[in-house]
Short mmCIF file of C-alpha atoms in Angstrom, two decimals:
data_model
loop_
_atom_site.label_atom_id
_atom_site.label_comp_id
_atom_site.label_asym_id
_atom_site.label_seq_id
_atom_site.Cartn_x
_atom_site.Cartn_y
_atom_site.Cartn_z
CA MET A 15 -30.85 -12.62 -11.43
CA GLU A 16 -31.66 -13.94 -8.00
CA ALA A 17 -27.98 -13.84 -7.03
CA SER A 18 -27.64 -10.19 -8.06
CA THR A 19 -30.87 -9.32 -6.15
CA ASN A 20 -29.50 -10.99 -3.02
CA ALA A 21 -26.19 -9.19 -3.40
CA LEU A 22 -27.99 -5.86 -3.73
CA ARG A 23 -30.13 -6.59 -0.69
CA TRP A 24 -27.05 -7.53 1.32
CA GLN A 25 -25.29 -4.34 0.26
CA ARG A 26 -28.21 -2.20 1.34
CA ARG A 27 -28.45 -4.02 4.66
CA LYS A 28 -24.72 -3.58 5.26
CA ILE A 29 -24.92 0.15 4.58
CA THR A 30 -27.93 0.54 6.95
CA VAL A 31 -26.27 -1.50 9.73
CA GLY A 32 -22.99 0.38 9.35
CA LEU A 33 -24.57 3.83 9.10
CA LEU A 34 -26.61 3.38 12.29
CA GLY A 35 -24.31 0.95 14.10
CA GLY A 36 -21.24 3.20 14.18
CA PRO A 37 -22.76 6.17 16.05
CA LEU A 38 -24.94 3.82 18.10
CA VAL A 39 -21.95 1.96 19.49
CA ALA A 40 -20.29 5.27 20.33
CA ILE A 41 -23.39 6.59 22.07
CA VAL A 42 -23.83 3.42 24.11
CA LEU A 43 -20.23 3.61 25.28
CA LEU A 44 -20.57 7.27 26.19
CA LEU A 45 -23.83 6.63 28.12
CA PHE A 46 -22.26 3.80 30.10
CA GLY A 47 -19.48 6.11 31.18
CA ALA A 48 -15.79 5.49 31.72
CA PRO A 49 -14.59 2.80 34.16
CA ASP A 50 -13.02 4.09 37.32
CA ALA A 51 -9.49 3.31 36.17
CA MET A 52 -9.83 5.06 32.80
CA PRO A 53 -9.61 8.84 32.15
CA LEU A 54 -12.78 10.34 30.73
CA ALA A 55 -10.96 11.61 27.62
CA ALA A 56 -9.61 8.13 26.91
CA TRP A 57 -13.12 6.66 27.13
CA ARG A 58 -14.42 9.22 24.67
CA VAL A 59 -11.62 8.49 22.26
CA LEU A 60 -12.45 4.81 22.60
CA ALA A 61 -16.06 5.57 21.60
CA LEU A 62 -14.84 7.53 18.56
CA THR A 63 -12.46 4.69 17.64
CA ALA A 64 -15.31 2.18 17.78
CA TRP A 65 -17.48 4.42 15.57
CA MET A 66 -14.66 4.82 12.98
CA ALA A 67 -13.89 1.10 13.06
CA VAL A 68 -17.50 0.17 12.27
CA TRP A 69 -17.64 2.66 9.40
CA TRP A 70 -14.22 1.63 8.04
CA ILE A 71 -15.19 -2.05 8.05
CA LEU A 72 -18.76 -1.77 6.70
CA GLU A 73 -18.19 1.35 4.57
CA PRO A 74 -21.66 2.95 4.73
CA VAL A 75 -19.85 6.17 3.76
CA PRO A 76 -16.54 6.52 1.88
CA MET A 77 -13.53 5.73 4.11
CA SER A 78 -12.10 9.21 3.54
CA VAL A 79 -15.31 10.71 4.95
CA THR A 80 -14.94 8.53 8.03
CA ALA A 81 -11.39 9.90 8.33
CA LEU A 82 -12.84 13.39 8.91
CA LEU A 83 -14.61 12.37 12.13
CA PRO A 84 -11.67 13.29 14.39
CA ILE A 85 -11.79 16.91 13.30
CA ALA A 86 -15.57 17.06 13.86
CA LEU A 87 -15.89 15.08 17.11
CA LEU A 88 -12.64 15.36 19.10
CA PRO A 89 -13.30 19.07 19.96
CA LEU A 90 -16.99 18.37 20.63
CA LEU A 91 -16.00 15.58 23.02
CA GLY A 92 -13.58 17.86 24.83
CA VAL A 93 -10.54 15.69 24.05
CA VAL A 94 -8.47 18.27 22.13
CA ASP A 95 -9.19 21.57 20.39
CA VAL A 96 -9.75 21.75 16.66
CA ASN A 97 -6.14 22.89 15.99
CA ALA A 98 -4.72 19.79 17.65
CA ALA A 99 -7.28 17.55 15.90
CA ALA A 100 -6.54 19.05 12.47
CA ALA A 101 -2.73 19.29 12.73
CA PRO A 102 -2.02 15.65 11.75
CA TYR A 103 -3.79 16.20 8.42
CA ALA A 104 -0.86 18.48 7.54
CA ASN A 105 1.82 16.08 8.72
CA PRO A 106 4.98 16.27 6.54
CA LEU A 107 4.33 12.65 5.45
CA ILE A 108 1.10 13.80 3.85
CA PHE A 109 3.16 16.10 1.63
CA LEU A 110 5.55 13.23 0.88
CA PHE A 111 2.54 11.32 -0.41
CA LEU A 112 1.19 14.37 -2.29
CA GLY A 113 4.51 14.90 -4.08
CA GLY A 114 4.75 11.19 -4.80
CA PHE A 115 1.25 11.17 -6.27
CA MET A 116 2.08 14.09 -8.53
CA LEU A 117 5.23 12.36 -9.77
CA ALA A 118 3.20 9.21 -10.45
CA GLU A 119 0.56 11.26 -12.32
CA ALA A 120 3.24 12.77 -14.60
CA ILE A 121 4.72 9.34 -15.24
CA GLN A 122 1.32 8.05 -16.27
CA ARG A 123 0.36 11.14 -18.21
CA TRP A 124 3.34 10.74 -20.62
CA ASN A 125 3.19 6.91 -20.70
CA LEU A 126 6.59 6.46 -19.06
CA HIS A 127 5.19 3.66 -16.86
CA ARG A 128 4.09 1.74 -19.91
CA ARG A 129 7.55 2.04 -21.50
CA ILE A 130 9.19 0.82 -18.29
CA ALA A 131 6.86 -2.16 -18.11
CA LEU A 132 7.40 -3.13 -21.77
CA GLY A 133 11.16 -2.71 -21.42
CA VAL A 134 11.26 -5.13 -18.53
CA LEU A 135 9.05 -7.65 -20.34
CA THR A 136 11.19 -7.45 -23.48
CA VAL A 137 14.26 -8.38 -21.40
CA ALA A 138 12.40 -11.14 -19.58
CA GLY A 139 12.69 -13.68 -22.40
CA LYS A 140 10.34 -16.05 -24.18
CA ARG A 141 9.82 -18.83 -21.61
CA PRO A 142 6.49 -18.79 -19.79
CA ASP A 143 8.09 -18.80 -16.33
CA HIS A 144 10.46 -16.04 -17.33
CA LEU A 145 7.58 -14.04 -18.80
CA VAL A 146 5.72 -14.28 -15.50
CA ALA A 147 8.91 -13.12 -13.74
CA GLY A 148 9.09 -10.15 -16.07
CA PHE A 149 5.48 -9.17 -15.37
CA MET A 150 5.92 -9.50 -11.65
CA GLY A 151 9.22 -7.55 -11.63
CA ALA A 152 7.80 -4.69 -13.74
CA THR A 153 4.63 -4.56 -11.60
CA ALA A 154 6.53 -4.54 -8.33
CA PHE A 155 8.96 -1.84 -9.44
CA LEU A 156 6.16 0.42 -10.64
CA SER A 157 4.20 -0.19 -7.43
CA MET A 158 7.10 1.22 -5.40
CA TRP A 159 6.46 4.60 -7.01
CA VAL A 160 3.01 4.56 -8.63
CA SER A 161 -0.36 3.59 -7.11
CA ASN A 162 -0.67 -0.20 -6.99
CA THR A 163 -4.18 0.19 -8.42
CA ALA A 164 -2.86 2.13 -11.45
CA THR A 165 -0.04 -0.36 -11.85
CA ALA A 166 -2.43 -3.31 -11.90
CA ALA A 167 -4.73 -1.48 -14.28
CA LEU A 168 -1.76 -0.99 -16.64
CA MET A 169 -0.32 -4.47 -16.45
CA VAL A 170 -3.50 -6.55 -16.67
CA PRO A 171 -4.36 -5.47 -20.24
CA ILE A 172 -0.76 -6.12 -21.36
CA GLY A 173 -0.99 -9.55 -19.70
CA LEU A 174 -4.32 -10.28 -21.39
CA SER A 175 -2.87 -9.41 -24.78
CA VAL A 176 -0.08 -11.92 -24.18
CA LEU A 177 -2.62 -14.54 -23.10
CA THR A 178 -4.65 -13.89 -26.28
CA LEU A 179 -1.50 -14.70 -28.32
CA LEU A 180 -1.13 -17.97 -26.42
CA GLU A 181 -4.65 -19.03 -27.49
CA ARG A 182 -3.46 -19.63 -31.05
CA LYS A 183 -3.83 -23.21 -32.18
CA ASP A 184 -0.17 -23.47 -33.09
CA ASN A 185 0.76 -23.00 -29.44
CA THR A 186 0.85 -26.11 -27.24
CA VAL A 187 0.98 -24.29 -23.94
CA ASP A 188 -1.80 -25.24 -21.46
CA GLN A 189 -3.59 -21.91 -21.24
CA ARG A 190 -5.12 -22.16 -17.78
CA PRO A 191 -1.96 -22.35 -15.60
CA MET A 192 -0.40 -19.58 -17.64
CA GLU A 193 -3.48 -17.37 -17.14
CA LEU A 194 -3.45 -17.91 -13.40
CA CYS A 195 0.30 -17.44 -13.00
CA LEU A 196 0.40 -14.26 -15.08
CA LEU A 197 -2.65 -12.57 -13.51
CA LEU A 198 -2.17 -13.72 -9.95
CA GLY A 199 1.50 -12.79 -10.30
CA ILE A 200 0.44 -9.22 -11.23
CA ALA A 201 -1.84 -9.01 -8.15
CA LEU A 202 0.83 -10.35 -5.81
CA ALA A 203 3.53 -8.07 -7.20
CA ALA A 204 1.36 -4.96 -7.10
CA ASN A 205 0.68 -5.56 -3.38
CA ILE A 206 4.27 -6.59 -2.51
CA GLY A 207 5.96 -3.80 -4.43
CA GLY A 208 4.39 -1.08 -2.28
CA MET A 209 6.24 -2.43 0.76
CA GLY A 210 9.51 -1.11 -0.59
CA THR A 211 9.09 2.65 -0.23
CA LEU A 212 7.34 5.14 2.08
CA ILE A 213 5.15 6.30 -0.82
CA GLY A 214 4.44 2.79 -2.07
CA THR A 215 1.46 2.24 0.20
CA PRO A 216 -0.33 4.45 2.82
CA PRO A 217 0.46 2.24 5.88
CA ASN A 218 4.17 2.94 5.45
CA ALA A 219 3.67 6.68 5.43
CA LEU A 220 1.20 6.40 8.31
CA LEU A 221 3.77 4.56 10.40
CA ALA A 222 6.46 7.12 9.66
CA GLY A 223 4.15 10.03 10.43
CA PHE A 224 2.92 8.52 13.69
CA MET A 225 6.45 7.78 14.89
CA ALA A 226 7.60 11.36 14.10
CA ASP A 227 4.54 12.95 15.77
CA ASN A 228 4.38 10.91 18.90
CA TYR A 229 7.86 9.54 19.58
CA ASP A 230 10.21 11.92 17.70
CA ILE A 231 11.47 8.95 15.68
CA GLU A 232 12.21 9.84 12.08
CA ILE A 233 12.16 7.11 9.44
CA GLY A 234 13.96 8.31 6.32
CA PHE A 235 13.05 7.35 2.77
CA ALA A 236 16.35 5.48 2.26
CA GLN A 237 16.12 3.87 5.70
CA TRP A 238 12.72 2.38 4.86
CA MET A 239 13.96 1.12 1.55
CA LEU A 240 16.70 -0.78 3.33
CA VAL A 241 14.03 -2.32 5.55
CA GLY A 242 11.29 -2.82 2.93
CA VAL A 243 12.96 -3.69 -0.34
CA PRO A 244 14.80 -6.94 0.68
CA PRO A 245 11.66 -8.68 2.09
CA ALA A 246 9.69 -7.42 -0.92
CA VAL A 247 12.27 -8.92 -3.33
CA LEU A 248 12.30 -12.16 -1.32
CA LEU A 249 8.50 -12.41 -1.31
CA LEU A 250 8.40 -11.62 -5.03
CA THR A 251 10.96 -14.32 -5.78
CA ILE A 252 9.26 -16.93 -3.59
CA GLY A 253 5.87 -15.98 -5.04
CA TRP A 254 7.10 -16.39 -8.59
CA TRP A 255 8.67 -19.78 -7.82
CA LEU A 256 5.58 -21.06 -6.00
CA LEU A 257 3.22 -19.94 -8.77
CA THR A 258 5.18 -21.22 -11.71
CA ARG A 259 6.66 -24.36 -10.20
CA TRP A 260 4.20 -25.67 -7.65
CA ILE A 261 0.81 -24.00 -7.41
CA TYR A 262 0.06 -23.58 -11.12
CA PRO A 263 3.12 -25.05 -12.93
CA VAL A 264 3.91 -23.66 -16.39
CA PRO A 265 6.30 -25.02 -19.05
CA ARG A 266 9.90 -23.90 -19.15
CA SER A 267 10.36 -24.09 -22.88
CA PRO A 268 10.37 -21.05 -25.19
CA LEU A 269 7.10 -19.76 -26.61
CA LYS A 270 6.47 -18.72 -30.19
CA GLY A 271 5.31 -15.20 -31.00
CA ILE A 272 5.78 -13.51 -27.62
CA SER A 273 8.39 -11.12 -29.05
CA THR A 274 5.87 -10.12 -31.71
CA VAL A 275 3.21 -8.86 -29.32
CA LEU A 276 5.73 -7.00 -27.16
CA SER A 277 7.46 -5.41 -30.12
CA GLN A 278 4.04 -4.39 -31.52
CA GLN A 279 3.16 -2.62 -28.28
CA ALA A 280 6.60 -1.01 -28.16
CA GLU A 281 6.10 0.12 -31.75
CA ASP A 282 2.74 1.65 -30.81
CA LEU A 283 4.51 3.71 -28.17
CA GLY A 284 7.12 4.94 -30.64
CA ARG A 285 10.37 6.62 -29.70
CA MET A 286 10.76 8.13 -26.26
CA SER A 287 9.32 11.64 -26.43
CA ARG A 288 10.96 14.71 -24.88
CA PRO A 289 8.24 14.98 -22.20
CA GLU A 290 8.95 11.35 -21.26
CA GLN A 291 12.66 12.04 -21.01
CA ARG A 292 12.08 15.10 -18.83
CA VAL A 293 9.70 13.28 -16.51
CA ALA A 294 12.21 10.45 -16.24
CA ALA A 295 14.92 13.00 -15.35
CA VAL A 296 12.78 14.66 -12.62
CA PHE A 297 11.82 11.26 -11.25
CA THR A 298 15.46 10.12 -11.17
CA LEU A 299 16.55 13.31 -9.42
CA VAL A 300 13.86 12.96 -6.77
CA ALA A 301 14.60 9.23 -6.20
CA LEU A 302 18.34 9.94 -5.88
CA ALA A 303 17.66 12.82 -3.48
CA TRP A 304 15.46 10.62 -1.33
CA MET A 305 18.06 7.87 -1.17
CA GLY A 306 21.03 10.16 -0.74
CA ARG A 307 19.53 12.79 1.58
CA PRO A 308 22.05 12.30 4.43
CA VAL A 309 24.95 12.77 1.97
CA LEU A 310 23.32 15.85 0.45
CA GLU A 311 22.80 17.39 3.88
CA ASN A 312 26.45 16.83 4.80
CA VAL A 313 27.76 18.19 1.52
CA THR A 314 25.46 21.22 1.17
CA GLY A 315 24.75 22.03 4.81
CA LEU A 316 21.05 22.31 3.97
CA THR A 317 18.28 20.81 6.04
CA LEU A 318 16.28 18.52 3.78
CA SER A 319 13.23 16.32 4.34
CA ASP A 320 11.65 13.59 2.26
CA GLY A 321 8.39 15.54 2.06
CA GLY A 322 10.25 18.70 0.97
CA ILE A 323 12.11 16.81 -1.71
CA ALA A 324 8.82 15.33 -2.99
CA VAL A 325 7.19 18.76 -3.14
CA MET A 326 10.22 20.29 -4.86
CA GLY A 327 9.99 17.50 -7.48
CA ALA A 328 6.26 18.14 -7.90
CA LEU A 329 6.92 21.87 -8.36
CA LEU A 330 9.49 21.08 -11.09
CA LEU A 331 6.81 19.21 -13.00
CA PHE A 332 4.70 22.38 -13.15
CA VAL A 333 7.56 24.57 -14.47
CA VAL A 334 9.54 22.18 -16.74
CA PRO A 335 8.00 22.48 -20.22
CA ALA A 336 6.70 19.48 -22.15
CA ARG A 337 6.06 21.54 -25.31
CA TRP A 338 7.24 25.08 -24.82
CA GLY A 339 5.71 26.37 -28.08
CA GLN A 340 2.27 25.52 -26.68
CA ARG A 341 3.26 26.57 -23.13
CA GLN A 342 2.44 23.01 -22.05
CA PHE A 343 4.21 21.68 -18.96
CA LEU A 344 4.89 18.23 -17.64
CA LEU A 345 1.99 18.58 -15.22
CA ASP A 346 -0.99 20.92 -14.99
CA TRP A 347 -3.76 21.37 -12.44
CA ASN A 348 -6.35 19.60 -14.52
CA SER A 349 -4.18 16.47 -14.46
CA VAL A 350 -3.85 16.45 -10.69
CA GLN A 351 -7.60 16.50 -10.27
CA ASN A 352 -7.24 12.73 -10.73
CA LEU A 353 -4.97 12.30 -7.72
CA PRO A 354 -6.26 10.00 -4.97
CA TRP A 355 -7.00 12.89 -2.52
CA ASN A 356 -9.10 10.47 -0.48
CA VAL A 357 -5.92 8.63 0.47
CA LEU A 358 -4.44 11.82 1.92
CA LEU A 359 -7.55 12.33 4.03
CA LEU A 360 -7.51 8.70 5.10
CA VAL A 361 -3.85 8.88 6.23
CA GLY A 362 -4.54 12.20 7.97
CA GLY A 363 -7.55 10.77 9.80
CA GLY A 364 -5.55 7.81 10.96
CA LEU A 365 -2.80 10.06 12.23
CA SER A 366 -5.30 12.31 14.05
CA LEU A 367 -6.98 9.32 15.70
CA GLY A 368 -3.60 7.90 16.67
CA SER A 369 -2.53 11.20 18.18
CA ALA A 370 -5.77 11.36 20.22
CA ILE A 371 -5.27 7.78 21.39
CA GLU A 372 -1.83 8.79 22.70
CA SER A 373 -2.72 12.18 24.22
CA SER A 374 -5.93 11.05 25.91
CA GLY A 375 -4.26 8.24 27.85
CA LEU A 376 -6.13 5.52 25.93
CA ALA A 377 -2.86 4.02 24.70
CA GLU A 378 -1.67 3.57 28.29
CA VAL A 379 -4.96 1.95 29.28
CA VAL A 380 -4.83 -0.45 26.33
CA ALA A 381 -1.19 -1.23 27.13
CA SER A 382 -2.05 -2.13 30.72
CA VAL A 383 -4.94 -4.35 29.53
CA MET A 384 -2.60 -6.08 27.12
CA ALA A 385 -0.01 -6.64 29.83
CA VAL A 386 -0.95 -10.31 29.63
CA PHE A 387 1.32 -10.47 26.60
CA ALA A 388 4.29 -9.22 28.64
CA SER A 389 5.31 -12.76 29.43
CA TRP A 390 5.31 -13.76 25.78
CA PRO A 391 8.62 -14.05 23.91
CA ILE A 392 9.24 -11.11 21.61
CA TRP A 393 9.12 -13.28 18.51
CA ALA A 394 5.69 -14.56 19.56
CA MET A 395 4.35 -11.00 19.96
CA VAL A 396 5.67 -10.05 16.50
CA PHE A 397 4.09 -13.21 15.04
CA MET A 398 0.73 -12.43 16.67
CA VAL A 399 0.68 -8.88 15.34
CA VAL A 400 1.64 -9.92 11.81
CA VAL A 401 -1.08 -12.61 11.62
CA THR A 402 -3.76 -10.32 13.15
CA VAL A 403 -3.04 -7.42 10.82
CA MET A 404 -2.84 -9.64 7.76
CA LEU A 405 -6.23 -11.15 8.50
CA MET A 406 -7.78 -7.70 9.25
CA SER A 407 -6.48 -6.33 5.97
CA HIS A 408 -8.55 -8.85 4.08
CA VAL A 409 -11.84 -7.38 5.39
CA THR A 410 -10.97 -3.69 5.65
CA SER A 411 -8.65 -1.14 4.07
CA ASN A 412 -4.99 -1.69 4.83
CA THR A 413 -4.71 1.98 5.75
CA ALA A 414 -7.63 1.74 8.14
CA THR A 415 -6.12 -1.40 9.69
CA ALA A 416 -2.74 0.33 10.18
CA ALA A 417 -4.47 3.45 11.59
CA ALA A 418 -6.26 1.37 14.19
CA ILE A 419 -3.43 -0.97 15.15
CA VAL A 420 -0.25 1.17 15.01
CA PRO A 421 -1.08 3.32 18.12
CA LEU A 422 -2.13 0.27 20.14
CA ALA A 423 0.95 -1.74 19.13
CA ALA A 424 3.19 1.21 19.97
CA ALA A 425 1.56 1.63 23.39
CA LEU A 426 1.99 -2.05 24.14
CA THR A 427 5.71 -2.11 23.34
CA VAL A 428 6.39 1.13 25.23
CA SER A 429 4.63 -0.33 28.29
CA LEU A 430 7.05 -3.24 28.05
CA GLU A 431 9.97 -0.74 27.92
CA GLN A 432 10.71 -1.60 24.28
CA SER A 433 10.99 0.62 21.24
CA PRO A 434 7.58 1.49 19.71
CA LEU A 435 9.02 0.35 16.36
CA LEU A 436 9.21 -3.25 17.55
CA LEU A 437 5.55 -4.03 16.77
CA THR A 438 4.57 -1.08 14.56
CA VAL A 439 7.03 -1.94 11.74
CA PRO A 440 5.48 -5.43 11.30
CA VAL A 441 2.02 -3.80 11.34
CA ALA A 442 2.88 -1.61 8.34
CA MET A 443 4.52 -4.46 6.45
CA ALA A 444 1.77 -6.99 7.16
CA ALA A 445 -0.98 -4.52 6.09
CA SER A 446 0.35 -4.84 2.48
CA CYS A 447 0.01 -8.64 2.41
CA ALA A 448 -3.67 -9.21 1.77
CA PHE A 449 -3.40 -11.80 -0.98
CA MET A 450 -6.36 -14.16 -0.56
CA LEU A 451 -9.62 -12.31 -1.52
CA PRO A 452 -10.63 -10.14 -4.50
CA VAL A 453 -12.06 -7.51 -2.11
CA ALA A 454 -8.88 -7.34 0.00
CA THR A 455 -6.97 -4.87 -2.22
CA PRO A 456 -7.65 -2.93 -5.48
CA PRO A 457 -5.01 -4.96 -7.48
CA ASN A 458 -6.79 -8.19 -6.42
CA ALA A 459 -10.08 -6.69 -7.59
CA VAL A 460 -8.57 -5.53 -10.93
CA VAL A 461 -7.19 -9.02 -11.61
CA PHE A 462 -10.46 -10.70 -10.54
CA GLY A 463 -12.33 -8.30 -12.88
CA SER A 464 -10.50 -9.83 -15.83
CA GLY A 465 -12.92 -12.74 -15.59
CA LYS A 466 -10.11 -15.28 -15.86
CA VAL A 467 -9.52 -15.83 -12.12
CA GLN A 468 -11.94 -17.44 -9.72
CA VAL A 469 -12.09 -16.75 -5.99
CA SER A 470 -10.90 -20.26 -5.24
CA ASP A 471 -7.85 -19.71 -7.49
CA MET A 472 -6.89 -16.54 -5.66
CA LEU A 473 -7.59 -18.10 -2.26
CA ARG A 474 -5.36 -21.06 -2.95
CA ALA A 475 -2.38 -19.04 -4.07
CA GLY A 476 -3.01 -16.27 -1.56
CA ALA A 477 -3.25 -18.59 1.44
CA ILE A 478 0.12 -20.15 0.65
CA MET A 479 1.70 -16.74 0.08
CA SER A 480 0.24 -15.41 3.34
CA VAL A 481 1.99 -18.17 5.26
CA VAL A 482 5.24 -17.28 3.51
CA ALA A 483 4.73 -13.59 4.14
CA VAL A 484 4.26 -14.13 7.87
CA ALA A 485 7.64 -15.88 8.07
CA VAL A 486 9.44 -13.33 5.85
CA ILE A 487 8.12 -10.33 7.74
CA CYS A 488 8.99 -11.80 11.11
CA VAL A 489 12.54 -12.50 9.93
CA ALA A 490 12.81 -9.02 8.34
CA VAL A 491 11.85 -7.30 11.62
CA PHE A 492 14.76 -8.96 13.49
CA ALA A 493 17.29 -9.13 10.67
CA LEU A 494 16.71 -5.73 9.00
CA ALA A 495 14.38 -3.35 10.82
CA MET A 496 16.22 -3.64 14.17
CA PRO A 497 19.75 -2.80 12.88
CA VAL A 498 18.67 -0.32 10.21
CA LEU A 499 16.22 1.67 12.38
CA GLY A 500 18.34 1.29 15.49
CA PHE A 501 16.23 -0.61 17.95
CA GLY A 502 16.14 -4.07 19.48
CA TRP A 503 14.35 -6.18 22.04
CA TRP A 504 17.32 -5.87 24.37
CA GLU A 505 16.83 -2.12 24.77
#
């Protein structure tokens, strides 16, 4: 009782401090005035950035509400007019996300995601370590296309049903390591899977939108998959091996009864319905169009975009019938009320703030201040950015972290006459690797909410995986991002 009272008191105090502290910091900065070497507009954007950072970290208001501050304050501060402030909220990447969300909603509406998950688990086998691999593989694949929160919410109950089966007396498996491997594996895979696609997690889309708006650099859907999927697969494989072999070892002998629980759940689903088949067809068409866009453009002569393909796929869902006799379609407007509209606002706010940081001259000022890093080796700068972003993502939203760091990292690399992608790509990738705390990401919270994982359990596995992720991301930047996206430290 006392612990809950203290937690409530702390929550109230945090809201009060955040609510008053954000605008107070901004007002103090504005009253002090800009230093001689800094443009007035840049100083005002810095004040707004400080306000948004305080609110994003302490969350006295929803993060999507904080993301609206640029529209309200940038015109009042005389930085840009309202048209310029609002334009990033309609960035084409926002519509890529919107179309992706609608596809994901249709997949969930007709239970296609559940069928995919069970199919993977059925193939995984009966050994505990193989079962964990199946759960992690299914979770990661779904997280590339569906919200990682929804993926974790789907996979955890299936995992708990498997764990319930293992509690039978005729089973000799030590329950605790299996619990931890299965549930922590789901959390890790849900976070890692989003790295693979532009719609998998908001930081990826935010990076692509910022690069297109400010540097005329387009990152295609297929391009990002070539950059993001290999490190995601590597992290997933290493994470599975570490969990099942070293951190919380599980037996490698077949289990009894696993096939029963999976076949029972598959039986509950029944045969694949026509709506499922049609959603699967639309999803496949959209995914193929994303990955084969350059070929399609060459063959057809049409000008395509990833956002346009996503919206076309979403439109199909509203016109392809699920049950024509009832005039029911694969998607309707009542269903899309559940979409995470707050994420679209959050990405838009991050893009608007990033655009203001660039146009006001603040990026140049920050770059000159950070010139101390100019003497650092490129690999050391990448390492520093990855570690910083990974730590920040544990205490604030990964989208908010990316929104704050991407413009500054881009400005720093441009000041060093390098491609802005050099440090911004590792920012987006590292933002997805918050593995250590339950509050770091929604999948972590979902797994922690099962009641079978302690903070210390997650911290132990997450700390080891964080070290691995730092190394994998740094290697991926040099080995994949540079050749695929066409930049290098020698430019």
